[in-house]
GROMACS .gro file of C-alpha atoms in nm:
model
  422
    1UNK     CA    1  -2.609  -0.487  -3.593
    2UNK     CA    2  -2.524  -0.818  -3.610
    3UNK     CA    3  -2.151  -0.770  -3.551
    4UNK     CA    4  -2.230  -0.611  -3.208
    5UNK     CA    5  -2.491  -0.897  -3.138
    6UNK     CA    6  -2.189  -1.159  -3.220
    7UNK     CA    7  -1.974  -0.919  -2.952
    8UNK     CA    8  -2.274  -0.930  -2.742
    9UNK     CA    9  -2.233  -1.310  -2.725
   10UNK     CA   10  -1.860  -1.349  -2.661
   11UNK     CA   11  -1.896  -1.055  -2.400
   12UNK     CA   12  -1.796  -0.781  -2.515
   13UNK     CA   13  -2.042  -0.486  -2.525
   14UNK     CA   14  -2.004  -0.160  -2.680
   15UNK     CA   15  -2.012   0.176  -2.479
   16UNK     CA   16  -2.036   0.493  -2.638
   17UNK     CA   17  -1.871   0.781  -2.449
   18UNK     CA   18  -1.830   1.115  -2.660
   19UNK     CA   19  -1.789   1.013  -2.987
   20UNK     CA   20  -1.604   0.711  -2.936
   21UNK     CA   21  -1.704   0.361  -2.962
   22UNK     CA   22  -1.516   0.092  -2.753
   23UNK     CA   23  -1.562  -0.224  -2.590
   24UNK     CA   24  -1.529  -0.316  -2.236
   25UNK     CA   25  -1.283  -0.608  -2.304
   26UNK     CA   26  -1.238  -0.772  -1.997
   27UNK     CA   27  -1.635  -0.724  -1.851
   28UNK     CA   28  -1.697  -1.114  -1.843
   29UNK     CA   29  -1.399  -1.137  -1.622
   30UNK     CA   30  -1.457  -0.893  -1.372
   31UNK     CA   31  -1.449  -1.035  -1.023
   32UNK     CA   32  -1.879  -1.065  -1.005
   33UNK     CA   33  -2.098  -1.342  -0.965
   34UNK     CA   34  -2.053  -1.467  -1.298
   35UNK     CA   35  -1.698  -1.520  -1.190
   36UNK     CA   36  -1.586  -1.879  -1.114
   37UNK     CA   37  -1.362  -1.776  -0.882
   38UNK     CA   38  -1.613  -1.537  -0.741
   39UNK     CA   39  -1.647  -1.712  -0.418
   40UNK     CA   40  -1.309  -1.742  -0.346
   41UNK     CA   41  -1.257  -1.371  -0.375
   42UNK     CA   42  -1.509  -1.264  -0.182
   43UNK     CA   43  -1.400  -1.494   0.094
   44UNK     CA   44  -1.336  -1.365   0.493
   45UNK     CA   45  -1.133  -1.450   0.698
   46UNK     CA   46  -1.448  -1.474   0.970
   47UNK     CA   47  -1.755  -1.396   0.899
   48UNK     CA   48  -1.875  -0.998   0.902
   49UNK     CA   49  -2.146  -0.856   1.102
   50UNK     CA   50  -2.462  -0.781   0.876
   51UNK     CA   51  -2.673  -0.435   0.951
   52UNK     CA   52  -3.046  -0.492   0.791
   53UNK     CA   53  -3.015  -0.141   0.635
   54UNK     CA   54  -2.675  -0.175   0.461
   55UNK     CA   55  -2.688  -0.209   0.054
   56UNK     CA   56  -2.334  -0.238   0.011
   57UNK     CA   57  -2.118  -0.461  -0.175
   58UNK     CA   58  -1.832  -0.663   0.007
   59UNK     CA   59  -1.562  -0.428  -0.176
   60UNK     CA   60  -1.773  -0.121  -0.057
   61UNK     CA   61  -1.737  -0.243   0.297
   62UNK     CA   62  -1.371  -0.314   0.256
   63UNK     CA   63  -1.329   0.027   0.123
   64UNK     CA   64  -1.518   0.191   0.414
   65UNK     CA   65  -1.301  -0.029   0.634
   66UNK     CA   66  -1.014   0.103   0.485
   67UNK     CA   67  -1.043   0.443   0.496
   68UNK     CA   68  -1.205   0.417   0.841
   69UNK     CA   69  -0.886   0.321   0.995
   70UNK     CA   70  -0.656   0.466   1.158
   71UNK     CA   71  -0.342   0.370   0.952
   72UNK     CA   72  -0.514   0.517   0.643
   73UNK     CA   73  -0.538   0.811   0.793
   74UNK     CA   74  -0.184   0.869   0.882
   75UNK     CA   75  -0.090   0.794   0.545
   76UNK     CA   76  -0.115   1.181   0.486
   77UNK     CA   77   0.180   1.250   0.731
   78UNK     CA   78   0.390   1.001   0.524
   79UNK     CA   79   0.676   1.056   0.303
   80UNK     CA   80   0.603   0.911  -0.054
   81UNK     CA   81   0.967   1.022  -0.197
   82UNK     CA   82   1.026   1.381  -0.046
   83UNK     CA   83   1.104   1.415   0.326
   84UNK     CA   84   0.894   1.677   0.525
   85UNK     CA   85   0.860   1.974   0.214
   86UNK     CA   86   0.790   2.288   0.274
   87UNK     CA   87   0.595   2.324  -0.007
   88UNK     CA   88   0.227   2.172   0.047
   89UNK     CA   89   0.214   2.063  -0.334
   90UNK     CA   90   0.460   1.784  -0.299
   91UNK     CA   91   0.280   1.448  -0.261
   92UNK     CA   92   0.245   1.281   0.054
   93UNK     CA   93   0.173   0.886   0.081
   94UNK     CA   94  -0.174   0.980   0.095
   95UNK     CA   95  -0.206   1.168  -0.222
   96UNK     CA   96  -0.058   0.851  -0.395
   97UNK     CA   97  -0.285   0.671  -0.289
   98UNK     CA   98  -0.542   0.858  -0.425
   99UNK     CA   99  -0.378   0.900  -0.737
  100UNK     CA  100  -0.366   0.502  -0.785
  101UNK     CA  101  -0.705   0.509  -0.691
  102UNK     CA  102  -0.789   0.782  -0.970
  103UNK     CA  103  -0.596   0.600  -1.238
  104UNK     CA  104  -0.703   0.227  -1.192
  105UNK     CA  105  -1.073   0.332  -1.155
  106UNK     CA  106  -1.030   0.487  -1.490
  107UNK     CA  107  -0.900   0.140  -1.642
  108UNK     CA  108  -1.095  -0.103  -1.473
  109UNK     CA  109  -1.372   0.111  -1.619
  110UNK     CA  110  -1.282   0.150  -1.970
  111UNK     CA  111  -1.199  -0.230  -1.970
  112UNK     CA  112  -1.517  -0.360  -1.772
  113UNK     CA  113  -1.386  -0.483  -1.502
  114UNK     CA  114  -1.526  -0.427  -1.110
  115UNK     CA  115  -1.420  -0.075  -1.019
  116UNK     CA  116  -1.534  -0.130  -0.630
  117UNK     CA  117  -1.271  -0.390  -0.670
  118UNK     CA  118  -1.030  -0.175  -0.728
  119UNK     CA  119  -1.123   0.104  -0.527
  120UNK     CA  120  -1.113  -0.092  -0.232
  121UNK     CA  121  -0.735  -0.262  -0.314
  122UNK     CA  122  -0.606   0.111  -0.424
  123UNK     CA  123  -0.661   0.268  -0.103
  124UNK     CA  124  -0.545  -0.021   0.094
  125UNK     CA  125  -0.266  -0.117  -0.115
  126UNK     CA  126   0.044   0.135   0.072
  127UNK     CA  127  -0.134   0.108   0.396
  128UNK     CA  128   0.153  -0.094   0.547
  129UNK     CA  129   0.408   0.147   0.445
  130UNK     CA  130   0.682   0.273   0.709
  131UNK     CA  131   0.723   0.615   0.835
  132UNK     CA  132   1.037   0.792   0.568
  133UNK     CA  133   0.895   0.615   0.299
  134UNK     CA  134   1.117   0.316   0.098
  135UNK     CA  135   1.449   0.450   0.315
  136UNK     CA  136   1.260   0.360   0.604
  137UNK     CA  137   1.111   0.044   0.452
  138UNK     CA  138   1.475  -0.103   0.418
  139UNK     CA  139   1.605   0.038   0.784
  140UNK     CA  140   1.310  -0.149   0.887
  141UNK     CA  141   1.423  -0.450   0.668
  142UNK     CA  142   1.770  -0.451   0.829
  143UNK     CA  143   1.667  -0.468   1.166
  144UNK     CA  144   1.400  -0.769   1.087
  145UNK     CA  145   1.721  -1.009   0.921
  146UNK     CA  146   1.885  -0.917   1.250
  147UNK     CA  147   1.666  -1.011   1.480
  148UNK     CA  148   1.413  -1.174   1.342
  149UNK     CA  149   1.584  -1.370   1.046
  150UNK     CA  150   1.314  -1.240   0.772
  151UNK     CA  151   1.288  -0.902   0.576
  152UNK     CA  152   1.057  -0.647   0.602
  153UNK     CA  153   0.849  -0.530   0.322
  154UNK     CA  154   0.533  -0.324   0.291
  155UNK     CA  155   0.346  -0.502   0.088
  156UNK     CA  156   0.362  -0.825   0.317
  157UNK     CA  157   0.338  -0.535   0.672
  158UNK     CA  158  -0.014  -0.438   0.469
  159UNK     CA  159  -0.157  -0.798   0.485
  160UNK     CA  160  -0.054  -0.841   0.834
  161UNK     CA  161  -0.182  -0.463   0.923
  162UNK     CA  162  -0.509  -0.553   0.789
  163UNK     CA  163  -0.570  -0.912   0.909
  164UNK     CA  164  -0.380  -0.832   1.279
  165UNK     CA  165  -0.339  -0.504   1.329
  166UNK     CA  166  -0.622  -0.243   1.266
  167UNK     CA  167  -0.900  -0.204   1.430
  168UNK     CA  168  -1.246  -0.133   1.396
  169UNK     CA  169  -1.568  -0.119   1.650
  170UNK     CA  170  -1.826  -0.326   1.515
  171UNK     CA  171  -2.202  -0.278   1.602
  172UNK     CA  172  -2.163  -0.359   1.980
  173UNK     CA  173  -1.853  -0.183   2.042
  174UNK     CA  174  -1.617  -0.419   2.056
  175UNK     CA  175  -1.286  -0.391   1.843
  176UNK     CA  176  -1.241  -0.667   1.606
  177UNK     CA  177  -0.993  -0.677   1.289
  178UNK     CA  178  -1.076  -0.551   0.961
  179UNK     CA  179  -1.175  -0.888   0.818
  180UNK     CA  180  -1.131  -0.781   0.443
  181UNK     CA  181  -1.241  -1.009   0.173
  182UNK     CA  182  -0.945  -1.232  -0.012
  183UNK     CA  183  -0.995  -1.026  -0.342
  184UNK     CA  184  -0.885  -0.692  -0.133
  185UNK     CA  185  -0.623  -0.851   0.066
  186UNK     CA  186  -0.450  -1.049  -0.267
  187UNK     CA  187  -0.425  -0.713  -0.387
  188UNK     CA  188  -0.228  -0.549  -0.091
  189UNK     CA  189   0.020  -0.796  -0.095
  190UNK     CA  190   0.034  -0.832  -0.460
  191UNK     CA  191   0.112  -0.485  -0.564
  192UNK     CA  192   0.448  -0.572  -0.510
  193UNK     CA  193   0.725  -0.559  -0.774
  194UNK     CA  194   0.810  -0.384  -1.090
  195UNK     CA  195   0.641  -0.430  -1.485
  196UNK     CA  196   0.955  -0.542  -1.617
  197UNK     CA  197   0.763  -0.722  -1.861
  198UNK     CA  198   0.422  -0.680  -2.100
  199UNK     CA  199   0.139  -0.855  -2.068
  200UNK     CA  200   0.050  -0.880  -1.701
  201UNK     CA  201  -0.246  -1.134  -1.630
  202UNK     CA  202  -0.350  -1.283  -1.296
  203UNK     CA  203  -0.294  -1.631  -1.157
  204UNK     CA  204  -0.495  -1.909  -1.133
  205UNK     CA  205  -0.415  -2.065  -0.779
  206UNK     CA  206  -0.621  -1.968  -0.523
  207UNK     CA  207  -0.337  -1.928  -0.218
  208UNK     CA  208  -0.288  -1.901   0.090
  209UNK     CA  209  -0.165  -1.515   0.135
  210UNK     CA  210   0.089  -1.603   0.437
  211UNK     CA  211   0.309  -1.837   0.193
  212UNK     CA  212   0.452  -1.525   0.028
  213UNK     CA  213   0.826  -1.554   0.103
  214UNK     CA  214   0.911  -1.268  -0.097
  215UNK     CA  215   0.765  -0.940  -0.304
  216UNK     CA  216   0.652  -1.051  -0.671
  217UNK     CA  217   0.654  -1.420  -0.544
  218UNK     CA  218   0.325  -1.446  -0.711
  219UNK     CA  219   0.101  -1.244  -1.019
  220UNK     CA  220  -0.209  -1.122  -0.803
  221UNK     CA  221  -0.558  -1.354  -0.792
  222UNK     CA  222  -0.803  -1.083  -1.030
  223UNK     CA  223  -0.742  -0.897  -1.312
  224UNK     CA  224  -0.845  -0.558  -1.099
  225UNK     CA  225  -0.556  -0.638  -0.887
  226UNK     CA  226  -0.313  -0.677  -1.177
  227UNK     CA  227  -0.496  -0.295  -1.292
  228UNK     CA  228  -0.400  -0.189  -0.952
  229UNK     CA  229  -0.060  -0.325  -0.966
  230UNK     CA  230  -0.001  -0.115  -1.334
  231UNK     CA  231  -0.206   0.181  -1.218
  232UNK     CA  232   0.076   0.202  -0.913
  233UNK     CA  233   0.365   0.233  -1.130
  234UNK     CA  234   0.185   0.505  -1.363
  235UNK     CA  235   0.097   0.713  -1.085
  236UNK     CA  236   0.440   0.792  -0.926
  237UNK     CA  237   0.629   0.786  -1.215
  238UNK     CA  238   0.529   1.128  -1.349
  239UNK     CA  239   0.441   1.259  -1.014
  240UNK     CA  240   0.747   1.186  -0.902
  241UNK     CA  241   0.915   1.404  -1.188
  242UNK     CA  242   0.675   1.679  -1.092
  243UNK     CA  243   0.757   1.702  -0.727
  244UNK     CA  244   1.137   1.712  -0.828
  245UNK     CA  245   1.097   1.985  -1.086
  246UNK     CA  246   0.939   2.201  -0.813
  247UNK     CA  247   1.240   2.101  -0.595
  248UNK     CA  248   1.469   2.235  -0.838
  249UNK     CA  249   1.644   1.859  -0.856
  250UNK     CA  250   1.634   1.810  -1.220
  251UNK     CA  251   1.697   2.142  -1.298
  252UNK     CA  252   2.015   2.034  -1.500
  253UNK     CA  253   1.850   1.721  -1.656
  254UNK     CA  254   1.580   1.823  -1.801
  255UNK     CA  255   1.744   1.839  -2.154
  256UNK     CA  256   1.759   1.457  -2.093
  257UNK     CA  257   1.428   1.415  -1.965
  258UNK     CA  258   1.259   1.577  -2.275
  259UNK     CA  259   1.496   1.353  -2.487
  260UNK     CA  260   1.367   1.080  -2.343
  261UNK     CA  261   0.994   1.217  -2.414
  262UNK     CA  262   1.089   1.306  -2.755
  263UNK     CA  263   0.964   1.630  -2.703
  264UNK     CA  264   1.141   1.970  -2.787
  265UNK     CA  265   1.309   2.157  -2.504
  266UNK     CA  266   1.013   2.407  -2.516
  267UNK     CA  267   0.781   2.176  -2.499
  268UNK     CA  268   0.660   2.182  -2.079
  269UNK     CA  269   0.702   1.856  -1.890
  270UNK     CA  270   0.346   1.749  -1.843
  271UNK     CA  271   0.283   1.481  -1.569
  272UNK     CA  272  -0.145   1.451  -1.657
  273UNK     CA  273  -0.006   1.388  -2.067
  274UNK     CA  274   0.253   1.118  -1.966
  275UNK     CA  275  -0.008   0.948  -1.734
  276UNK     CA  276  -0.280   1.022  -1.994
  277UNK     CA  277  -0.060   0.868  -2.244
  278UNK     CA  278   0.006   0.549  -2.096
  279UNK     CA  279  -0.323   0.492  -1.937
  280UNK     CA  280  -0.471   0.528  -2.323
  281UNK     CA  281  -0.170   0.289  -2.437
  282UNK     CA  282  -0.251   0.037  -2.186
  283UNK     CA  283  -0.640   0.043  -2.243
  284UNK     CA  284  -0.595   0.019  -2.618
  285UNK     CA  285  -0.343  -0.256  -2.591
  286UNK     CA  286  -0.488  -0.500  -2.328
  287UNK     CA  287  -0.707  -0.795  -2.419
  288UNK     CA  288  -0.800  -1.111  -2.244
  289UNK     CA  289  -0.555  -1.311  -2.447
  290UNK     CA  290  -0.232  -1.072  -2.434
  291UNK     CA  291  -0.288  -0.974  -2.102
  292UNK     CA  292  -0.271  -0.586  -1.962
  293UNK     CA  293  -0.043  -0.461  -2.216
  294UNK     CA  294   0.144  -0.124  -2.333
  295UNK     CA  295   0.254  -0.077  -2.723
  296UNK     CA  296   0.645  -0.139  -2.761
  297UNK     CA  297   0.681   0.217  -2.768
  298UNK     CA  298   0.493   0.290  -2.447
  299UNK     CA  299   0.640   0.025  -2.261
  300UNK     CA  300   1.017   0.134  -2.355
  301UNK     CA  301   0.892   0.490  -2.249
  302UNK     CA  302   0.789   0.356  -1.917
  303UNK     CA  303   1.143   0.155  -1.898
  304UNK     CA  304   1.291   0.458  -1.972
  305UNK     CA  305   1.140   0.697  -1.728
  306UNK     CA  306   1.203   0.468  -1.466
  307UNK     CA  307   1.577   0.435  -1.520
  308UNK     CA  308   1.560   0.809  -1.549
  309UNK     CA  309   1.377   0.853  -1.188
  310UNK     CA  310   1.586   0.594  -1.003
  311UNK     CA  311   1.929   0.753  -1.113
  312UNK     CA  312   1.808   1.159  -1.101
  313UNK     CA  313   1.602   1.114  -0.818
  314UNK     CA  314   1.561   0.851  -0.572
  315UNK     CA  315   1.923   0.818  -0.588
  316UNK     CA  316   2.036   1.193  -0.611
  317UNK     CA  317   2.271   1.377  -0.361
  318UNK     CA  318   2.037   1.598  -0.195
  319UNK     CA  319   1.853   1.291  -0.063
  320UNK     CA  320   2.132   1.107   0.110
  321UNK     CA  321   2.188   1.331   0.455
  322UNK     CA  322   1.787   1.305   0.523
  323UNK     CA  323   1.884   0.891   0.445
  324UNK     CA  324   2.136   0.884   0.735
  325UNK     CA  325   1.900   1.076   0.959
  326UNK     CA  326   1.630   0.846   0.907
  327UNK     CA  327   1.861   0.572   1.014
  328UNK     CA  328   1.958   0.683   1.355
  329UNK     CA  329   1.583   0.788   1.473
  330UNK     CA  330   1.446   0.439   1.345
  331UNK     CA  331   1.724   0.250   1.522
  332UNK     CA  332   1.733   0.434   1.825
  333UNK     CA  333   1.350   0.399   1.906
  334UNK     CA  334   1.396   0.048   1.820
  335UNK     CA  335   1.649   0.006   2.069
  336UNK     CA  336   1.537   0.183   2.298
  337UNK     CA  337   1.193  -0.032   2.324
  338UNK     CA  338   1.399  -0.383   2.293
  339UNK     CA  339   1.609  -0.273   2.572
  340UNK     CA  340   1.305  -0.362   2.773
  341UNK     CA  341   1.207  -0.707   2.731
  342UNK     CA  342   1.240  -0.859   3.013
  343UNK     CA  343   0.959  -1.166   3.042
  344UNK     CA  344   0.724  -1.077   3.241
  345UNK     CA  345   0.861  -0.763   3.358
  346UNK     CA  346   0.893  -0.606   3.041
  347UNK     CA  347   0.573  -0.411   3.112
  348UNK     CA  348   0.738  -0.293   3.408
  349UNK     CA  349   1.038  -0.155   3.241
  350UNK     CA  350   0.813  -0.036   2.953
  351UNK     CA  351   0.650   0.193   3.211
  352UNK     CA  352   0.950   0.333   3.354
  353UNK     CA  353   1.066   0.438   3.039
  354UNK     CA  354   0.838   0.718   3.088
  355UNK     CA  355   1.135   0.937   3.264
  356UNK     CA  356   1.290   0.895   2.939
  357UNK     CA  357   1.042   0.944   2.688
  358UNK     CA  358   0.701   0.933   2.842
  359UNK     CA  359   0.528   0.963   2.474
  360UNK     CA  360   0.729   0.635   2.396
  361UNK     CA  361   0.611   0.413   2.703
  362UNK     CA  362   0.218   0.545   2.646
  363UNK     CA  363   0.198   0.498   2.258
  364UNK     CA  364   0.382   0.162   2.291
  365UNK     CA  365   0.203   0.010   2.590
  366UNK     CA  366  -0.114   0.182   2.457
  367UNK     CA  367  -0.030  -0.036   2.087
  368UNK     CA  368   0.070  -0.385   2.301
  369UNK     CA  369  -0.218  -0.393   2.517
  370UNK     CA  370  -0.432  -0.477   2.211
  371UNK     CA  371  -0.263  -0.796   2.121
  372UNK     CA  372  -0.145  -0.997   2.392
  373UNK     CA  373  -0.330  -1.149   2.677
  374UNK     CA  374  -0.384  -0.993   3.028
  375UNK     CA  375  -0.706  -1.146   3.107
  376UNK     CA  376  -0.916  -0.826   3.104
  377UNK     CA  377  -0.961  -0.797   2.728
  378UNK     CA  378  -1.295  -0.808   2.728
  379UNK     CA  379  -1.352  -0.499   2.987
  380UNK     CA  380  -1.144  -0.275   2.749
  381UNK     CA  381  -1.376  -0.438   2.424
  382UNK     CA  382  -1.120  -0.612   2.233
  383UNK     CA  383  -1.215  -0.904   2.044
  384UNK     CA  384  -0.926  -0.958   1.796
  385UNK     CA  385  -0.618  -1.149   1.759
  386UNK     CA  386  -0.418  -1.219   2.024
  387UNK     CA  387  -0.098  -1.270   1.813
  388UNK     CA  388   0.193  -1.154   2.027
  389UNK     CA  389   0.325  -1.362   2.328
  390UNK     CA  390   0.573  -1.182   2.571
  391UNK     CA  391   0.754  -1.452   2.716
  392UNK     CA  392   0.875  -1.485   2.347
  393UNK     CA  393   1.171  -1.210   2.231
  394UNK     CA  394   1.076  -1.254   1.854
  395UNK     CA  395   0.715  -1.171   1.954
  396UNK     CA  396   0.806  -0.869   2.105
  397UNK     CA  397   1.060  -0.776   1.827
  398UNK     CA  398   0.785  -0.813   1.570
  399UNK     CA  399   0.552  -0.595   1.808
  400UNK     CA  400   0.814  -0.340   1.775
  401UNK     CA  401   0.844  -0.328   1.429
  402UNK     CA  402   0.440  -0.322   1.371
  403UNK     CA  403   0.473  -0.049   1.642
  404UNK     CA  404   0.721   0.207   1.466
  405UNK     CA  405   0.605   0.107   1.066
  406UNK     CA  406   0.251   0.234   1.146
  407UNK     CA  407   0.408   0.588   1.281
  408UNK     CA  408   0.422   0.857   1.069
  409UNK     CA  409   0.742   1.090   0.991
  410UNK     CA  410   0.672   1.368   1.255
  411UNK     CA  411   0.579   1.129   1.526
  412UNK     CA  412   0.899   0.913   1.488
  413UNK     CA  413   1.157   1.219   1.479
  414UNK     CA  414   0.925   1.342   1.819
  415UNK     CA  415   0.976   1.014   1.988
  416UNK     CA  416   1.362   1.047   1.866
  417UNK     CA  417   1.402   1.462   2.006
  418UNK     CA  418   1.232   1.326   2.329
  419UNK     CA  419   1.454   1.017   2.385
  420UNK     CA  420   1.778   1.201   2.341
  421UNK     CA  421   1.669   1.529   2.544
  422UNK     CA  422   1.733   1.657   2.880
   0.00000   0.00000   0.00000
């Protein structure tokens, strides 16, 4: 008894589930009012309209806000590695996300740390993601150094989707941005980067989110992000195997992959034991003063697997020709749209493009209206950002490349079909 009242003091608090005792290690640093840097992560951008009836948290609302939107929503017509499948089974951007969501609740948890927290920053974290997944993420990037001297990456494209871009009605029906709290928004833009090394822990500046200049610049602000960030990597690892075994890609490397599990060539390839397994490794192996950590043996598993994916998979033959595809429908809409810009005719020319591709000039002038000013913005209910200026060509190249990185696959390749037909 008076061992668990000495844990008691220092924070740590047994829980009981089944049979087995454990502590939640990292409960007197969850991001909660006892927090010191609880203020700061619960920070807005503006201030959020209050409903007398809502009993909420702030990371419940950011969740609802999330999943709300309409960018969340398309995630499910996403590619996450496989382009367009026939087979329903194979995971969508979507189903990742839920998967991260899944996995990190089930750390945070064990650990004692918020798990609205991460709830909220799991479902939100790919929500900037481009249509054709990371192939379409670096076509994307190409075009930005061109024209507008900076890459494009989706971590950074979530921040600015959720502070600019989506919308929401509030409680008089006018649109206004989603206004999520610092903690959430750290998070998006943190999940960046690969675990190339143990230990993870968060940082202890308190920044300003625009002065990343790169992905991984900084560790993320809590430790739920820094779950998040772990839980990520976990996730598509295995799933990622799955979805190619179904595919038939690995069918002539699966002697390698069960070396690399140290499992017998009978033994089935399970993607719930390998996520099972490291999840358990990392829970086990994490403390406040070593940081979220794997065992030596998990960790070099992880490495492995990854090395594994990247040269089997995401690099593998049968990927390229969908690669080059993706290449000439993201440059050609993009082209297509910047041949307009013309000042203040550009809306002009952006409405004649409708005897080219009328679902083009709609969808496009139907996305710009929201975020430049016409003077009428209050009769159609907007009362977010203005943040794009068309007398400026950089303005209206960035428009263009929020535009076509919130469509999803199908919608791109029909924009494509209709601006090359007859």
């Amino acid at each position: 008894m008076s061992n668990i009242l000495n844990l008691e003091f220092f924070g740590f608090v047994p829980y009981k589930k089944g049979m087995v005792l454990y502590m939640k290690k990292f409960e007197h640093l969850a991001a909660n009012y006892s927090n010191p840097n609880w203020n700061n992560i619960i920070s807005r951008n503006d201030v959020l309209y209050k409903r007398e009836n809502d009993f909420r948290s702030e990371f419940a609302r950011d969740y609802n806000r999330v999943i709300y939107s309409t960018a969340y929503r398309r995630l499910k017509h996403k590619t996450q590695v496989f382009f367009s499948p026939e087979n329903d089974h194979i995971c969508t951007r979507i189903e990742h996300v839920t998967h991260v969501d899944s996995i990190s609740y089930t750390i945070a948890d064990y650990l004692g740390l918020n798990t609205e927290l991460t709830k909220a920053i799991a479902v939100a974290h790919d929500i900037g993601h481009s249509p054709f997944g990371h192939e379409g993420e670096r076509i994307l990037s190409a075009i930005s150094k061109r024209d507008l001297h900076c890459a494009f990456w989706h971590e950074k494209n979530g921040l600015d989707f959720v502070d600019n871009i989506e919308l929401l009605e509030n409680q008089d029906r006018f649109k206004e941005n989603l206004n999520l709290t610092y903690g959430v928004r750290d998070g998006i833009i943190s999940h960046c980067g690969e675990i190339d090394e143990n230990g993870l822990r968060p940082r202890d500046e308190f920044i300003d989110l625009s002065s990343y200049t790169y992905p991984n610049e900084y560790n993320p602000y809590t430790w739920e992000a820094c779950v998040v960030k772990i839980a990520d990597k976990i996730s598509y690892i295995g799933r990622d195997i799955e979805d190619a075994i179904t595919l038939g890609i690995l069918d002539n490397h699966l002697d390698d992959l069960n070396l690399i599990l140290s499992s017998s060539t009978e033994q089935k390839i399970n993607n719930t034991f390998l996520i099972n397994y490291l999840v358990s490794d990392l829970c086990k192996n994490s403390s406040p003063e070593n940081g979220l950590s794997f065992s030596e043996e998990a960790f070099e598993l992880l490495s492995k697997v990854k090395r594994f994916n990247y040269y089997n998979i995401y690099f593998c033959d049968r990927i390229k020709p969908s690669v080059r595809y993706f290449n000439v429908v993201l440059n050609e809409i993009y082209d297509t749209l910047k041949a307009c810009f013309d000042f203040k005719d550009t809306v002009l020319h952006l409405k004649e493009l409708s005897k080219i591709s009328r679902t083009l000039s709609e969808s496009f002038l139907h996305f710009v209206y929201q975020y430049y000013d016409y003077g009428n913005r209050d009769e159609l209910g907007l009362k977010n950002k203005v943040i794009f200026d068309f007398n400026s060509e950089i303005d209206y190249c960035r428009c263009i490349l929020y535009y076509i990185s919130g469509m999803t696959d199908n919608f791109a390749m029909d924009v494509y079909r209709e601006i090359i037909g007859f």
